[in-house]
CSV table of C-alpha atoms and ligand atoms in Angstrom, one decimal:
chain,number,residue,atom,x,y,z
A,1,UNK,CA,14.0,14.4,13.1
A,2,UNK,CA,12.0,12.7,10.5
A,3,UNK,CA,8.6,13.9,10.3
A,4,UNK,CA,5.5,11.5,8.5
A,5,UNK,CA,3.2,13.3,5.9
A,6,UNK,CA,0.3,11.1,6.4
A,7,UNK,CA,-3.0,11.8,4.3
A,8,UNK,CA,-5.7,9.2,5.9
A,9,UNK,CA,-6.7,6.1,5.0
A,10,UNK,CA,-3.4,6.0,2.7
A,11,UNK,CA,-0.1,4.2,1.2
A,12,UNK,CA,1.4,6.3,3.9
A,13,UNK,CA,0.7,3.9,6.6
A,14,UNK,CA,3.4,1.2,5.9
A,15,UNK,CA,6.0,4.4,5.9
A,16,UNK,CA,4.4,4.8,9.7
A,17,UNK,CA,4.0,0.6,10.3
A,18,UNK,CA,8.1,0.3,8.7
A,19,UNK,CA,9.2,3.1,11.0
A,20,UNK,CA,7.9,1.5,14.1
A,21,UNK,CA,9.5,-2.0,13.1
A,22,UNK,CA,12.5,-0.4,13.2
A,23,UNK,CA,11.9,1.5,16.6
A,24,UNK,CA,13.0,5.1,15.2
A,25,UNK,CA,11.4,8.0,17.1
A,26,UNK,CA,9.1,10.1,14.5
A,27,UNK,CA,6.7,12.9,13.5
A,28,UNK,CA,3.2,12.7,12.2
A,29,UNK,CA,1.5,15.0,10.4
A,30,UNK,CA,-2.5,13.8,9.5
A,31,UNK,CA,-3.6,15.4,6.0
A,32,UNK,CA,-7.3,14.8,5.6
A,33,UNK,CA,-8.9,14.0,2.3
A,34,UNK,CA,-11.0,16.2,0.3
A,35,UNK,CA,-14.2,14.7,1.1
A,36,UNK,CA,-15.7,14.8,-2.2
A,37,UNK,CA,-12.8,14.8,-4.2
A,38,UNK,CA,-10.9,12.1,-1.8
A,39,UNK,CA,-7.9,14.0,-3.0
A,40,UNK,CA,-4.9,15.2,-0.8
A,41,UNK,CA,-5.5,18.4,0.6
A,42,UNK,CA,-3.0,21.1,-1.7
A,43,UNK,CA,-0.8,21.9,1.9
A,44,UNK,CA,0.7,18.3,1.0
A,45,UNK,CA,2.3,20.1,-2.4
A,46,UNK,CA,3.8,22.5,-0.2
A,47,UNK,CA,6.0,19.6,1.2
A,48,UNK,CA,6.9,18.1,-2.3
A,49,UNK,CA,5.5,19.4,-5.6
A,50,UNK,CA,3.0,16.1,-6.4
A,51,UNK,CA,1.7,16.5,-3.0
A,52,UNK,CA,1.1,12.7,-3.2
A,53,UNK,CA,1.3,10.6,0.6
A,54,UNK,CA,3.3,9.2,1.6
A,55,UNK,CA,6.1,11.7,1.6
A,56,UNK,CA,8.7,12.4,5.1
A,57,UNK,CA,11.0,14.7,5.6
A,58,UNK,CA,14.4,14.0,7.6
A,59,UNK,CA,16.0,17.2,9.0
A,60,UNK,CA,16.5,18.7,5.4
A,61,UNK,CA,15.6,16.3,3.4
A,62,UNK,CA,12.1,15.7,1.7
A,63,UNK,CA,11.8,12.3,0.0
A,64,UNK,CA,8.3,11.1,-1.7
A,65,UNK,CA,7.3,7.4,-3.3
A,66,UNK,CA,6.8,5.0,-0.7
A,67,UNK,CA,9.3,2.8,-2.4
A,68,UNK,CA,12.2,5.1,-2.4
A,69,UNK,CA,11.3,6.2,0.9
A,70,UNK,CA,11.5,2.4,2.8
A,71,UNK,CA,15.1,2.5,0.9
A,72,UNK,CA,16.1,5.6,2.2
A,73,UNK,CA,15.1,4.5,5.8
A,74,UNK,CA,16.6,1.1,5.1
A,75,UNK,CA,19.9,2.5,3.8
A,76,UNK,CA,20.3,4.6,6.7
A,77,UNK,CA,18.5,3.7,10.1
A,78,UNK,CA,18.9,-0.1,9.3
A,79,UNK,CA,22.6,-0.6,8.4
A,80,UNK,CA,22.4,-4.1,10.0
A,81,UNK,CA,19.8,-5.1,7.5
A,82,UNK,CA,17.1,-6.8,9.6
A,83,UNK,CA,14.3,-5.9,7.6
A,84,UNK,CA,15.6,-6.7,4.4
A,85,UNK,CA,18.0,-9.8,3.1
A,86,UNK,CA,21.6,-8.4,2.8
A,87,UNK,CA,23.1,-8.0,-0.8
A,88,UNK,CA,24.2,-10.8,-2.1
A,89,UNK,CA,22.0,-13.0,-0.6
A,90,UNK,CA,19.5,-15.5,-2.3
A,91,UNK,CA,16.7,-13.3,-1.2
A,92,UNK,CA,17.5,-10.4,-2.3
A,93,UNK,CA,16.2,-10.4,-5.4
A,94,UNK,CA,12.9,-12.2,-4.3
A,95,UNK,CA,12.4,-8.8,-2.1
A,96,UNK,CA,13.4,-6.6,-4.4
A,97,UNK,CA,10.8,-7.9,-7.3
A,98,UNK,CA,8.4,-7.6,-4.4
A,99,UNK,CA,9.2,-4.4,-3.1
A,100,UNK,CA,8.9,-2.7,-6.7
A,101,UNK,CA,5.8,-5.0,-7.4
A,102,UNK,CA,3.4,-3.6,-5.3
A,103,UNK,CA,3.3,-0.2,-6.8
A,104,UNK,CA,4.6,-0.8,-10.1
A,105,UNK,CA,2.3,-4.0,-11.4
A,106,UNK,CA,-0.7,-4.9,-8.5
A,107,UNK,CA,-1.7,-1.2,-7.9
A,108,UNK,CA,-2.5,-1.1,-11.4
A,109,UNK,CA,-5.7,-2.3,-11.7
A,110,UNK,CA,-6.8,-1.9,-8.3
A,111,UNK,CA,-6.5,2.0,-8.9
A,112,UNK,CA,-8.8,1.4,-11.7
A,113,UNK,CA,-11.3,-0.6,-10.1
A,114,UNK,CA,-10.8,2.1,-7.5
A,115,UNK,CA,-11.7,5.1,-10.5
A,116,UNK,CA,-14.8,3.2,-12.2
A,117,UNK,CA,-16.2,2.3,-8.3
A,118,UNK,CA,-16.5,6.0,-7.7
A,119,UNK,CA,-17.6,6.6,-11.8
A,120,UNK,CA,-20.7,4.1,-10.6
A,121,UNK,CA,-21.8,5.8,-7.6
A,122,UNK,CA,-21.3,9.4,-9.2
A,123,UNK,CA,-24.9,10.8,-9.3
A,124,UNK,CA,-25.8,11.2,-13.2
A,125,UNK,CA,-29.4,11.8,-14.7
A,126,UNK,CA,-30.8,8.6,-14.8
A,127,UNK,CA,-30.8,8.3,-18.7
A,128,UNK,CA,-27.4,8.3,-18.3
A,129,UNK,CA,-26.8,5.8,-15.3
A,130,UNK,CA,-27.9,2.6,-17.9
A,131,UNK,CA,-24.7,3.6,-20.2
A,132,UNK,CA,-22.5,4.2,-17.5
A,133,UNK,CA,-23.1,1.2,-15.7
A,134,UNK,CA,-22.5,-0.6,-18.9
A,135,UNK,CA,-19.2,0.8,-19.8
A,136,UNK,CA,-18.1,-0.2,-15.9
A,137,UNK,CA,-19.6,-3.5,-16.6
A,138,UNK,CA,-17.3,-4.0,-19.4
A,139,UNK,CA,-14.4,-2.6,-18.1
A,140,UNK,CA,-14.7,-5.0,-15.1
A,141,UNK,CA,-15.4,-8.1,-17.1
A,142,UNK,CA,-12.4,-7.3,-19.7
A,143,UNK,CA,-10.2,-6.0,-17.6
A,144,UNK,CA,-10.1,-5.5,-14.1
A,145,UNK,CA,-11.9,-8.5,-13.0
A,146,UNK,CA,-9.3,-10.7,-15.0
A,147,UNK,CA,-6.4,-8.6,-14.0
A,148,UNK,CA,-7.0,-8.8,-10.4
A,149,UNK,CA,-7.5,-12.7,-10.4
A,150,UNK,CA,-4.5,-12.8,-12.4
A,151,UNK,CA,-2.6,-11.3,-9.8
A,152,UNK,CA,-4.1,-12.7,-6.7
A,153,UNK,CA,-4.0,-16.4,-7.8
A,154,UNK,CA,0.1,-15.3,-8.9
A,155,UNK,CA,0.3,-14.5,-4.6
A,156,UNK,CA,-1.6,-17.1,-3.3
A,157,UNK,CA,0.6,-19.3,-5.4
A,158,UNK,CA,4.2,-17.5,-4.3
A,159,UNK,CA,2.8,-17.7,-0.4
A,160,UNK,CA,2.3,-21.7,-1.2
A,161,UNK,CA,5.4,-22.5,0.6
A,162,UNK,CA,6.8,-19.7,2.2
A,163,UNK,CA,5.4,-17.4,4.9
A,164,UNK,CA,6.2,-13.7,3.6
A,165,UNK,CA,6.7,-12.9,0.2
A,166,UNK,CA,10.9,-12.6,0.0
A,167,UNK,CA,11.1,-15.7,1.9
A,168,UNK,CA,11.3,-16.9,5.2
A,169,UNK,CA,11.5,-14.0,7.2
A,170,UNK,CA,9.4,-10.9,7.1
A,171,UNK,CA,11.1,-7.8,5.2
A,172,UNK,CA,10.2,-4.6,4.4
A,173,UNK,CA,8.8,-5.8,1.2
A,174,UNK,CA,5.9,-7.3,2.9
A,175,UNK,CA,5.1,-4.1,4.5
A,176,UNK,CA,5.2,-2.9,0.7
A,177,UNK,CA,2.8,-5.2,-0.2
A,178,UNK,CA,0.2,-4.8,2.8
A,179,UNK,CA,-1.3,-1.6,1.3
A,180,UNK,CA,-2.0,-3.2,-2.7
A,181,UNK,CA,-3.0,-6.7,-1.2
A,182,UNK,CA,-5.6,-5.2,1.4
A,183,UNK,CA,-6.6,-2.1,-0.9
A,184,UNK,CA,-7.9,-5.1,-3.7
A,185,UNK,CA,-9.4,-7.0,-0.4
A,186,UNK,CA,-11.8,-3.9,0.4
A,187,UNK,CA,-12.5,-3.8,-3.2
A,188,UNK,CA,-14.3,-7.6,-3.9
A,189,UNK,CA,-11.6,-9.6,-4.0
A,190,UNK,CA,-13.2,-12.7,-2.0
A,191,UNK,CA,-10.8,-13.7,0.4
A,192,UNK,CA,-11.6,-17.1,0.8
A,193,UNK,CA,-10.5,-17.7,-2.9
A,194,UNK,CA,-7.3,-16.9,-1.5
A,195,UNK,CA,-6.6,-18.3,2.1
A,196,UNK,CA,-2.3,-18.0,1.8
A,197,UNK,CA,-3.1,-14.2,1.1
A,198,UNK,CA,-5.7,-13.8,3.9
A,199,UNK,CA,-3.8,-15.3,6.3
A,200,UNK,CA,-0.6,-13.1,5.4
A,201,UNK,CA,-2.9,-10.1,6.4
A,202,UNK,CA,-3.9,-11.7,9.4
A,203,UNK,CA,-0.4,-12.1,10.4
A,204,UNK,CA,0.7,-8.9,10.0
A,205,UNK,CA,-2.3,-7.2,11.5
A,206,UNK,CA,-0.9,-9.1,14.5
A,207,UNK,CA,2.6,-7.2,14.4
A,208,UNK,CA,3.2,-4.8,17.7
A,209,UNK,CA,4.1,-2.9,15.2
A,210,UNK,CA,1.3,-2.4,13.2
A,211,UNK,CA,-0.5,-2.0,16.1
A,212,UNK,CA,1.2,0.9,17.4
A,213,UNK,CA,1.4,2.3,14.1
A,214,UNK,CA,-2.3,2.2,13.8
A,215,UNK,CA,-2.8,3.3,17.0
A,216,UNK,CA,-0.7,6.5,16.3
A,217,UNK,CA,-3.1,7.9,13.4
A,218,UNK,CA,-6.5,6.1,14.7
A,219,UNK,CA,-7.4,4.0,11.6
A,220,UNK,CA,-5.7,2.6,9.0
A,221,UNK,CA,-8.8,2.2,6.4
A,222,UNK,CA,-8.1,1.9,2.7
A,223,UNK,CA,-10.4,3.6,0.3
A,224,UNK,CA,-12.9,1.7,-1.0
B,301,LIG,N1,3.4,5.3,-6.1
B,301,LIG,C1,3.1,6.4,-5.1
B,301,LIG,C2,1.7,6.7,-5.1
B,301,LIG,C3,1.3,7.9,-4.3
B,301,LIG,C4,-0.2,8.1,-4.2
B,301,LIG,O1,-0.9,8.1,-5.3
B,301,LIG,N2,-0.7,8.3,-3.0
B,301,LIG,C5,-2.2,8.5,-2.8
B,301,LIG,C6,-2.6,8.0,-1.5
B,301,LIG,S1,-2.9,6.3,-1.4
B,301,LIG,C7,-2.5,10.0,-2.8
B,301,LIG,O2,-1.7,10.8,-2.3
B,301,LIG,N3,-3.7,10.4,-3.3
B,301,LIG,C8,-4.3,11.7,-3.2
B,301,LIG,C9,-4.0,12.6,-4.4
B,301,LIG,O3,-3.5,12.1,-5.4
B,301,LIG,O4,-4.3,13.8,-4.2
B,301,LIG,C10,3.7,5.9,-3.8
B,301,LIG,O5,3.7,4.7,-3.6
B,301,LIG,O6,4.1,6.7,-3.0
């Protein structure tokens, strides 16, 4: 039986949204946040020594990184390769930049906008509040504002001519990609600058799928 380590409003919801696509029966087990922390709670490190979501276990086995976890569930539940182009084939290699893109290059600066969000609203002395919000200020004009258009205006361009980002079907790299493209949505990216990405959101909030997944845990909100 596989069982879901979900901690809320988390990456672990496209382990939830992927295992639905493919129809398997499942566990879920809801970890709630630390609320002033927003960290995992430390039961989670019981499971697997990082204690990070998502991480599932399958009878025995306990397997962590979202990544490595859709290939594990891929590799084994979907040997007919429906949510992923089979090897060999011209898309492959389209879904697997995609796949190992969303945590490896656009979660990058979207965990730091993420960190110097929470620096800003930290309550400080108010002598201190001028400095900090000018070390934010230049962290988001140097860095993360560029770094995040950089990477949006590289989607909206890939999504120009193709409806999902391997291609022309929907794969499981596109349920990769949900949780970095939404998390940088909640976090002032202005979707109309980017209608191809809006619109893939849109779609895929439209999946059954998704929809049951969601329904499962209650919300599927992204820290902001
Ligand atoms: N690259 C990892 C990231 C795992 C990760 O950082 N998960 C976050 C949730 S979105 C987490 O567990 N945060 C709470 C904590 O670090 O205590 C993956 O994709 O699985």
């Amino acid at each position: 039986m596989i069982t879901v380590h979900h901690l809320e409003y988390s990456r672990s919801q496209r382990v939830l949204w992927l295992l639905e696509e493919l129809g398997l029966s499942y566990e879920v087990k809801v970890y709630k946040r630390n609320p002033k922390t927003k960290m995992a709670p430390p039961e989670m490190k019981a499971i697997h020594p990082l204690g990070k979501s998502p991480i599932i276990t399958d009878d025995s086995l306990v397997i962590a990184e979202s990544g490595a976890i859709i290939e594990y569930l891929l590799d084994r539940y979907d040997t007919q390769n429906t949510l992923r182009p089979a090897p060999g084939a011209m898309e492959r290699l389209p879904y697997n930049y995609w796949l190992h893109y969303a945590e490896g290059s656009l979660m990058q600066p979207l965990v730091v906008a993420l960190i110097f969000s929470e620096v800003q609203k930290a309550k400080l002395p108010f002598f201190v509040k001028p400095i900090v919000n000018g070390i934010v200020g230049k962290v988001n004009a140097a860095y993360i504002g560029p770094q995040v258009k950089l990477h949006y205006g590289f989607m909206e361009q890939e999504l120009q001519n193709k409806p999902w980002f391997a291609g022309p079907d929907f794969t499981a790299a596109d349920i990769q990609m949900s949780y970095p493209v939404e998390a940088g949505l909640t976090r002032g990216v202005n979707p109309s600058r980017y209608p191809k990405v809006q619109d893939f959101v849109n779609r895929i909030h439209q999946r059954p799928a998704w929809k049951k997944a969601e329904a499962r845990v209650g919300d599927f909100g992204i820290p902001s």
